[in-house]
mmCIF file of C-alpha atoms in Angstrom:
data_model
loop_
_atom_site.group_PDB
_atom_site.id
_atom_site.type_symbol
_atom_site.label_atom_id
_atom_site.label_comp_id
_atom_site.label_asym_id
_atom_site.label_seq_id
_atom_site.Cartn_x
_atom_site.Cartn_y
_atom_site.Cartn_z
ATOM 1 C CA MET A 26 126.897 128.384 101.088
ATOM 2 C CA ALA A 27 130.516 128.521 102.304
ATOM 3 C CA GLY A 28 129.635 126.144 105.101
ATOM 4 C CA LYS A 29 128.100 123.613 102.688
ATOM 5 C CA ARG A 30 131.114 123.827 100.430
ATOM 6 C CA LYS A 31 133.417 123.207 103.388
ATOM 7 C CA THR A 32 131.347 120.110 104.411
ATOM 8 C CA ASN A 33 131.143 118.813 100.841
ATOM 9 C CA PRO A 34 134.084 120.274 98.930
ATOM 10 C CA ALA A 35 133.115 118.517 95.737
ATOM 11 C CA GLY A 36 129.810 120.424 95.788
ATOM 12 C CA SER A 37 127.501 117.396 95.920
ATOM 13 C CA THR A 38 123.898 117.651 96.966
ATOM 14 C CA ASN A 39 121.810 115.483 99.261
ATOM 15 C CA SER A 40 120.058 114.111 96.214
ATOM 16 C CA TYR A 41 123.256 112.999 94.489
ATOM 17 C CA ARG A 42 124.579 111.383 97.609
ATOM 18 C CA ALA A 43 121.256 109.621 98.072
ATOM 19 C CA ASP A 44 121.599 108.241 94.518
ATOM 20 C CA VAL A 45 124.898 106.737 95.389
ATOM 21 C CA LEU A 46 123.596 105.153 98.611
ATOM 22 C CA HIS A 47 120.622 103.636 96.759
ATOM 23 C CA VAL A 48 122.773 102.055 94.051
ATOM 24 C CA LEU A 49 125.708 100.937 96.140
ATOM 25 C CA GLY A 50 123.448 99.739 98.926
ATOM 26 C CA ALA A 51 121.838 97.358 96.412
ATOM 27 C CA LEU A 52 124.827 96.442 94.237
ATOM 28 C CA LYS A 53 127.600 96.667 96.856
ATOM 29 C CA VAL A 54 130.297 97.584 94.316
ATOM 30 C CA ALA A 55 129.926 99.642 91.120
ATOM 31 C CA THR A 56 131.598 102.212 88.868
ATOM 32 C CA ALA A 57 130.521 105.826 88.669
ATOM 33 C CA ASP A 58 129.282 105.042 85.162
ATOM 34 C CA GLN A 59 126.926 102.341 86.432
ATOM 35 C CA ILE A 60 125.710 104.523 89.273
ATOM 36 C CA GLN A 61 124.873 107.330 86.793
ATOM 37 C CA ARG A 62 123.131 104.976 84.292
ATOM 38 C CA ILE A 63 120.844 103.724 87.029
ATOM 39 C CA SER A 64 120.188 106.858 89.061
ATOM 40 C CA ALA A 65 120.297 109.561 86.306
ATOM 41 C CA PRO A 66 119.629 107.888 82.954
ATOM 42 C CA HIS A 67 118.873 111.171 81.220
ATOM 43 C CA LEU A 68 122.533 112.080 81.484
ATOM 44 C CA THR A 69 123.393 109.112 79.294
ATOM 45 C CA PHE A 70 122.057 111.086 76.308
ATOM 46 C CA ARG A 71 123.943 114.302 77.032
ATOM 47 C CA HIS A 72 127.457 115.478 76.187
ATOM 48 C CA ALA A 73 127.470 113.743 72.905
ATOM 49 C CA ASP A 74 129.377 116.810 71.584
ATOM 50 C CA LYS A 75 132.429 115.931 73.648
ATOM 51 C CA PRO A 76 135.362 114.805 71.409
ATOM 52 C CA THR A 77 135.909 111.315 72.896
ATOM 53 C CA PRO A 78 133.866 108.699 74.669
ATOM 54 C CA SER A 79 136.145 109.204 77.715
ATOM 55 C CA LYS A 80 135.282 112.902 77.831
ATOM 56 C CA GLN A 81 131.601 112.113 77.422
ATOM 57 C CA LYS A 82 131.716 109.645 80.319
ATOM 58 C CA GLN A 83 133.567 112.123 82.475
ATOM 59 C CA ALA A 84 130.966 114.794 81.838
ATOM 60 C CA ARG A 85 127.910 112.687 82.432
ATOM 61 C CA THR A 86 129.272 111.064 85.645
ATOM 62 C CA ALA A 87 130.673 114.263 87.130
ATOM 63 C CA SER A 88 127.879 114.885 89.621
ATOM 64 C CA ARG A 89 127.876 111.349 91.008
ATOM 65 C CA THR A 90 131.734 111.255 91.024
ATOM 66 C CA GLY A 91 131.586 114.454 93.096
ATOM 67 C CA ALA A 92 129.125 112.861 95.488
ATOM 68 C CA LEU A 93 131.379 109.838 95.865
ATOM 69 C CA SER A 94 134.332 112.168 96.642
ATOM 70 C CA ASP A 95 132.357 113.937 99.374
ATOM 71 C CA MET A 96 131.150 110.633 100.783
ATOM 72 C CA ARG A 97 134.770 109.391 100.991
ATOM 73 C CA LYS A 98 135.543 112.486 103.034
ATOM 74 C CA HIS A 99 132.782 111.508 105.446
ATOM 75 C CA GLY A 100 133.820 107.915 105.668
ATOM 76 C CA LEU A 101 130.732 106.579 103.811
ATOM 77 C CA SER A 102 132.380 105.210 100.645
ATOM 78 C CA GLU A 103 135.790 104.173 99.452
ATOM 79 C CA ASN A 104 137.595 103.242 96.211
ATOM 80 C CA GLY A 105 138.086 99.545 95.780
ATOM 81 C CA GLY A 106 140.502 98.932 92.919
ATOM 82 C CA SER A 107 139.582 99.127 89.234
ATOM 83 C CA THR A 108 137.911 97.151 86.477
ATOM 84 C CA ASP A 109 139.753 95.580 83.557
ATOM 85 C CA THR A 110 138.913 98.664 81.524
ATOM 86 C CA GLY A 111 140.372 101.035 84.074
ATOM 87 C CA ASP A 112 137.197 102.356 85.712
ATOM 88 C CA THR A 113 137.493 102.979 89.427
ATOM 89 C CA LEU A 114 135.353 100.687 91.575
ATOM 90 C CA ARG A 115 133.395 102.195 94.459
ATOM 91 C CA ASN A 116 131.848 100.585 97.480
ATOM 92 C CA LEU A 117 130.359 101.687 100.808
ATOM 93 C CA THR A 118 132.024 101.356 104.172
ATOM 94 C CA SER A 119 130.179 99.851 107.118
ATOM 95 C CA LYS A 120 129.075 103.397 107.997
ATOM 96 C CA GLY A 121 127.914 103.861 104.420
ATOM 97 C CA LEU A 122 125.929 100.615 104.464
ATOM 98 C CA GLU A 123 124.198 101.795 107.626
ATOM 99 C CA ALA A 124 123.256 105.031 105.829
ATOM 100 C CA ALA A 125 122.098 103.041 102.778
ATOM 101 C CA SER A 126 119.790 100.892 104.939
ATOM 102 C CA TYR A 127 117.810 104.049 105.788
ATOM 103 C CA GLU A 128 117.594 105.050 102.162
ATOM 104 C CA LEU A 129 116.543 101.591 100.977
ATOM 105 C CA ARG A 130 114.338 100.996 104.019
ATOM 106 C CA ARG A 131 116.115 97.696 104.710
ATOM 107 C CA PRO A 132 117.274 96.282 108.029
ATOM 108 C CA ALA A 133 120.956 96.920 108.582
ATOM 109 C CA THR A 134 121.394 93.194 109.153
ATOM 110 C CA GLU A 135 120.264 92.463 105.615
ATOM 111 C CA MET A 136 122.607 94.969 103.888
ATOM 112 C CA GLY A 137 125.344 92.389 103.296
ATOM 113 C CA SER A 138 129.084 93.005 103.096
ATOM 114 C CA THR A 139 131.025 96.137 102.105
ATOM 115 C CA ALA A 140 132.523 94.266 99.083
ATOM 116 C CA ARG A 141 135.984 95.512 100.136
ATOM 117 C CA GLY A 142 138.647 93.900 97.912
ATOM 118 C CA ALA A 143 136.227 93.035 95.092
ATOM 119 C CA GLY A 144 138.394 95.007 92.647
ATOM 120 C CA SER A 145 141.662 93.181 93.369
ATOM 121 C CA SER A 146 141.160 91.081 90.267
ATOM 122 C CA GLY A 147 139.189 93.365 88.042
ATOM 123 C CA ALA A 148 135.728 92.516 89.482
ATOM 124 C CA SER A 149 134.534 90.919 86.238
ATOM 125 C CA HIS A 150 131.817 88.964 88.012
ATOM 126 C CA PRO A 151 130.382 91.896 90.043
ATOM 127 C CA MET A 152 130.402 94.000 86.886
ATOM 128 C CA ALA A 153 128.449 91.298 85.020
ATOM 129 C CA VAL A 154 125.946 91.130 87.924
ATOM 130 C CA ASN A 155 125.519 94.929 87.769
ATOM 131 C CA GLU A 156 125.034 94.873 83.998
ATOM 132 C CA THR A 157 122.397 92.155 84.515
ATOM 133 C CA VAL A 158 120.532 94.394 86.954
ATOM 134 C CA ILE A 159 120.734 97.341 84.556
ATOM 135 C CA ALA A 160 119.429 95.169 81.667
ATOM 136 C CA LEU A 161 116.491 94.199 83.766
ATOM 137 C CA LEU A 162 115.872 97.655 85.144
ATOM 138 C CA ARG A 163 116.014 99.396 81.774
ATOM 139 C CA PRO A 164 116.246 102.871 83.444
ATOM 140 C CA LYS A 165 114.136 105.394 81.629
ATOM 141 C CA PRO A 166 115.387 108.988 81.143
ATOM 142 C CA ASN A 167 113.305 111.876 82.470
ATOM 143 C CA LEU A 168 112.413 113.773 79.312
ATOM 144 C CA ALA A 169 111.577 116.917 81.281
ATOM 145 C CA LYS A 170 115.259 117.163 82.180
ATOM 146 C CA LEU A 171 116.227 117.197 78.528
ATOM 147 C CA ALA A 172 113.784 119.902 77.475
ATOM 148 C CA ASP A 173 116.541 122.353 76.595
ATOM 149 C CA ASP A 174 118.747 119.823 74.838
ATOM 150 C CA PRO A 175 119.096 119.527 71.033
ATOM 151 C CA PRO A 176 116.408 117.688 69.098
ATOM 152 C CA HIS A 177 118.645 114.650 68.323
ATOM 153 C CA VAL A 178 119.322 114.190 72.071
ATOM 154 C CA GLN A 179 115.588 114.396 72.842
ATOM 155 C CA ALA A 180 114.806 111.936 70.020
ATOM 156 C CA ALA A 181 117.305 109.386 71.386
ATOM 157 C CA ALA A 182 115.908 109.701 74.902
ATOM 158 C CA GLN A 183 112.365 109.361 73.552
ATOM 159 C CA ALA A 184 113.291 106.116 71.850
ATOM 160 C CA ALA A 185 114.480 104.749 75.185
ATOM 161 C CA VAL A 186 111.288 105.847 76.893
ATOM 162 C CA ASP A 187 109.232 104.148 74.179
ATOM 163 C CA GLY A 188 111.142 100.907 74.476
ATOM 164 C CA PRO A 189 110.148 97.901 76.648
ATOM 165 C CA SER A 190 109.617 98.610 80.262
ATOM 166 C CA GLY A 191 111.991 97.298 82.877
ATOM 167 C CA VAL A 192 111.370 95.325 86.060
ATOM 168 C CA GLY A 193 111.185 97.020 89.454
ATOM 169 C CA THR A 194 113.389 99.784 90.829
ATOM 170 C CA ILE A 195 116.894 99.615 92.189
ATOM 171 C CA GLY A 196 115.187 98.933 95.582
ATOM 172 C CA SER A 197 113.801 95.730 94.131
ATOM 173 C CA TYR A 198 117.194 94.159 93.835
ATOM 174 C CA TRP A 199 119.358 92.503 96.500
ATOM 175 C CA THR A 200 122.867 91.180 95.731
ATOM 176 C CA GLU A 201 125.173 88.683 97.392
ATOM 177 C CA VAL A 202 122.306 87.061 99.388
ATOM 178 C CA PRO A 203 123.244 84.020 101.412
ATOM 179 C CA LEU A 204 120.906 80.993 101.046
ATOM 180 C CA PRO A 205 121.822 78.858 104.078
ATOM 181 C CA ALA A 206 121.464 75.098 103.793
ATOM 182 C CA THR A 207 122.507 74.990 107.434
ATOM 183 C CA GLY A 208 122.842 77.735 110.057
ATOM 184 C CA THR A 209 120.824 80.921 110.127
ATOM 185 C CA TRP A 210 120.234 83.884 107.829
ATOM 186 C CA ASN A 211 122.834 85.969 109.683
ATOM 187 C CA ALA A 212 125.241 83.106 110.310
ATOM 188 C CA PRO A 213 125.033 80.680 107.366
ATOM 189 C CA GLY A 214 126.641 77.306 107.730
ATOM 190 C CA LYS A 215 128.652 75.410 105.151
ATOM 191 C CA GLY A 216 127.169 73.939 102.007
ATOM 192 C CA GLY A 217 124.811 76.766 101.120
ATOM 193 C CA ALA A 218 124.560 78.933 98.068
ATOM 194 C CA GLN A 219 124.859 82.691 97.642
ATOM 195 C CA ALA A 220 122.461 84.234 95.151
ATOM 196 C CA ASP A 221 124.084 86.818 92.895
ATOM 197 C CA VAL A 222 120.792 88.738 92.743
ATOM 198 C CA VAL A 223 117.341 88.326 94.349
ATOM 199 C CA LEU A 224 114.581 90.367 92.627
ATOM 200 C CA THR A 225 111.267 91.123 94.316
ATOM 201 C CA ALA A 226 108.971 93.254 92.062
ATOM 202 C CA PRO A 227 105.331 92.197 92.616
ATOM 203 C CA GLN A 228 104.252 95.439 91.003
ATOM 204 C CA ASP A 229 105.683 94.046 87.743
ATOM 205 C CA GLN A 230 104.335 90.501 88.245
ATOM 206 C CA VAL A 231 107.730 89.237 89.449
ATOM 207 C CA PRO A 232 107.079 88.406 93.083
ATOM 208 C CA LEU A 233 110.361 86.546 93.559
ATOM 209 C CA LEU A 234 113.208 85.607 91.255
ATOM 210 C CA PHE A 235 116.742 84.332 92.057
ATOM 211 C CA ILE A 236 119.429 85.221 89.476
ATOM 212 C CA GLU A 237 122.769 83.458 88.951
ATOM 213 C CA VAL A 238 125.244 85.207 86.665
ATOM 214 C CA ASP A 239 127.919 83.071 85.002
ATOM 215 C CA ASN A 240 130.840 84.391 82.998
ATOM 216 C CA CYS A 241 131.364 80.900 81.426
ATOM 217 C CA HIS A 242 134.558 80.085 83.353
ATOM 218 C CA GLU A 243 133.119 77.226 85.360
ATOM 219 C CA THR A 244 132.291 73.844 83.936
ATOM 220 C CA ALA A 245 128.674 72.702 83.427
ATOM 221 C CA GLU A 246 129.183 70.248 86.305
ATOM 222 C CA GLU A 247 130.313 73.002 88.615
ATOM 223 C CA LEU A 248 127.351 75.164 87.678
ATOM 224 C CA ALA A 249 124.954 72.185 88.158
ATOM 225 C CA ALA A 250 126.481 71.635 91.659
ATOM 226 C CA LYS A 251 125.731 75.332 92.441
ATOM 227 C CA LEU A 252 122.121 74.850 91.354
ATOM 228 C CA GLU A 253 121.863 71.787 93.581
ATOM 229 C CA LYS A 254 122.710 74.113 96.510
ATOM 230 C CA TYR A 255 119.800 76.305 95.495
ATOM 231 C CA ALA A 256 117.590 73.199 95.424
ATOM 232 C CA ARG A 257 118.890 72.161 98.883
ATOM 233 C CA PHE A 258 118.025 75.564 100.239
ATOM 234 C CA PHE A 259 114.564 75.556 98.700
ATOM 235 C CA ARG A 260 113.865 72.142 100.351
ATOM 236 C CA ARG A 261 114.964 73.339 103.779
ATOM 237 C CA ARG A 262 112.095 73.831 106.240
ATOM 238 C CA VAL A 263 112.178 75.776 109.493
ATOM 239 C CA LYS A 264 109.624 76.786 112.171
ATOM 240 C CA ASP A 265 107.969 80.111 111.378
ATOM 241 C CA THR A 266 106.724 82.627 114.028
ATOM 242 C CA ASP A 267 103.482 80.677 114.388
ATOM 243 C CA GLY A 268 105.383 77.511 115.258
ATOM 244 C CA LYS A 269 104.498 75.803 111.975
ATOM 245 C CA GLU A 270 107.122 74.398 109.611
ATOM 246 C CA ARG A 271 107.481 76.201 106.294
ATOM 247 C CA PRO A 272 110.129 76.398 103.576
ATOM 248 C CA MET A 273 112.879 78.627 104.911
ATOM 249 C CA TRP A 274 112.611 81.014 101.942
ATOM 250 C CA CYS A 275 108.964 81.700 102.860
ATOM 251 C CA THR A 276 110.098 83.262 106.166
ATOM 252 C CA ARG A 277 111.876 86.025 104.242
ATOM 253 C CA TRP A 278 110.055 86.321 100.941
ATOM 254 C CA THR A 279 106.488 85.688 99.754
ATOM 255 C CA ALA A 280 105.099 84.362 96.492
ATOM 256 C CA PRO A 281 101.452 83.779 95.515
ATOM 257 C CA GLU A 282 100.173 80.205 95.729
ATOM 258 C CA GLN A 283 99.813 78.353 92.443
ATOM 259 C CA ARG A 284 96.655 76.742 91.211
ATOM 260 C CA TYR A 285 94.835 74.474 93.700
ATOM 261 C CA GLY A 286 96.870 75.993 96.587
ATOM 262 C CA GLU A 287 100.160 74.392 95.557
ATOM 263 C CA MET A 288 103.312 75.740 97.199
ATOM 264 C CA PRO A 289 105.370 77.542 94.521
ATOM 265 C CA HIS A 290 109.003 76.802 93.856
ATOM 266 C CA PRO A 291 111.076 79.946 93.368
ATOM 267 C CA PRO A 292 112.502 80.231 89.815
ATOM 268 C CA VAL A 293 116.249 80.726 89.139
ATOM 269 C CA LEU A 294 117.359 82.769 86.170
ATOM 270 C CA LEU A 295 120.732 81.802 84.709
ATOM 271 C CA VAL A 296 122.464 84.648 82.961
ATOM 272 C CA PHE A 297 125.427 83.700 80.715
ATOM 273 C CA ASN A 298 127.978 86.417 80.058
ATOM 274 C CA HIS A 299 130.139 84.726 77.457
ATOM 275 C CA ILE A 300 133.626 86.059 78.282
ATOM 276 C CA GLY A 301 134.977 82.699 79.405
ATOM 277 C CA GLU A 302 135.975 79.708 77.296
ATOM 278 C CA ARG A 303 132.927 77.609 77.997
ATOM 279 C CA THR A 304 130.013 77.469 75.630
ATOM 280 C CA ARG A 305 126.502 78.376 76.688
ATOM 281 C CA THR A 306 124.686 75.614 74.747
ATOM 282 C CA GLY A 307 126.563 72.721 76.269
ATOM 283 C CA ARG A 308 126.237 74.164 79.726
ATOM 284 C CA CYS A 309 122.438 74.530 79.326
ATOM 285 C CA ARG A 310 122.122 70.858 78.271
ATOM 286 C CA ALA A 311 124.365 69.558 81.026
ATOM 287 C CA CYS A 312 122.600 71.583 83.716
ATOM 288 C CA ALA A 313 119.185 70.559 82.452
ATOM 289 C CA SER A 314 120.068 66.859 82.702
ATOM 290 C CA SER A 315 121.798 66.990 86.052
ATOM 291 C CA PRO A 316 120.188 65.722 89.300
ATOM 292 C CA GLY A 317 120.378 69.268 90.755
ATOM 293 C CA THR A 318 118.097 70.734 88.145
ATOM 294 C CA SER A 319 115.627 67.952 87.469
ATOM 295 C CA GLY A 320 112.674 66.778 89.421
ATOM 296 C CA ARG A 321 110.100 68.516 91.527
ATOM 297 C CA GLY A 322 111.320 71.475 93.556
ATOM 298 C CA SER A 323 114.139 72.671 91.308
ATOM 299 C CA GLY A 324 112.090 75.464 89.756
ATOM 300 C CA CYS A 325 112.818 76.927 86.376
ATOM 301 C CA ALA A 326 116.249 77.531 84.900
ATOM 302 C CA ARG A 327 116.584 80.103 82.155
ATOM 303 C CA ALA A 328 119.723 81.186 80.407
ATOM 304 C CA THR A 329 120.363 84.621 78.862
ATOM 305 C CA THR A 330 123.436 86.186 77.412
ATOM 306 C CA LEU A 331 124.356 89.794 78.153
ATOM 307 C CA THR A 332 126.458 90.143 75.040
ATOM 308 C CA THR A 333 123.808 89.497 72.416
ATOM 309 C CA GLY A 334 120.541 90.241 74.204
ATOM 310 C CA ARG A 335 119.095 86.969 72.873
ATOM 311 C CA SER A 336 117.818 84.373 75.311
ATOM 312 C CA ARG A 337 117.775 80.664 75.453
ATOM 313 C CA SER A 338 115.696 78.952 78.005
ATOM 314 C CA SER A 339 114.958 75.491 79.294
ATOM 315 C CA ARG A 340 112.508 74.350 81.948
ATOM 316 C CA SER A 341 113.172 71.716 84.473
ATOM 317 C CA GLY A 342 111.146 70.297 87.313
#
């Protein structure tokens, strides 16, 4: 026991450290609070007896915070600034991303960047991306782990379990994925897009979904230009391993053929987090009428707001 304590002075377990690798391997940068809400959602319902929300958060995130501390000691993670609300941002080092690739069963070449420096300006966009993932995941608490908790805690957790199911697992999500219009997957050229999130959850009837999160700072024209980059990527064709030309996205992801054997066009989900000065309604209309989001091949654009939970959607193409 003394040897384990010396190796991991914060007392973390292999399970807690694996939780951190799973979440940060997928999200790249996150707070201890977000890591806990995804990996141990039952803890969200505990410690309600603590006097302040800050004390409650400190108690429910303690185990994952300890794991992060031990991982820093081993050179697997690092602190990367803080959010606008003062939460410390965490990300993996290159060594940590390599370890996460084993946990997520992903090639190391597809793990992406370490997100170093993301917190230099508060990381409002990465945090919105993370909250989008959590909203789609809807992590369900393990009721067995709350068997000894007070009835009101169990009731709150039961309500969450009885709520709508989420989509996929944390391993279903990929963030900061380059979509090269030129160049290769590992060395993208200029003019391409970068998907905030790519979701692959065929077990939940979502074989492939691209997600773009917008904090309403950009103009509708700027957003439409970004969607045109998506369309440009979707139109790009390359030779596959059998020597035949296929859409480039088909060489990395799969999606079932539509009726009559038609080639599907991947959908793009727009998520509006209304913290900027731009309005959602005007942006939806401008994007829907722009060349980049109209016509065959542009897929489906849907807009959702994180702040209200309501959705507004429009179809193009």
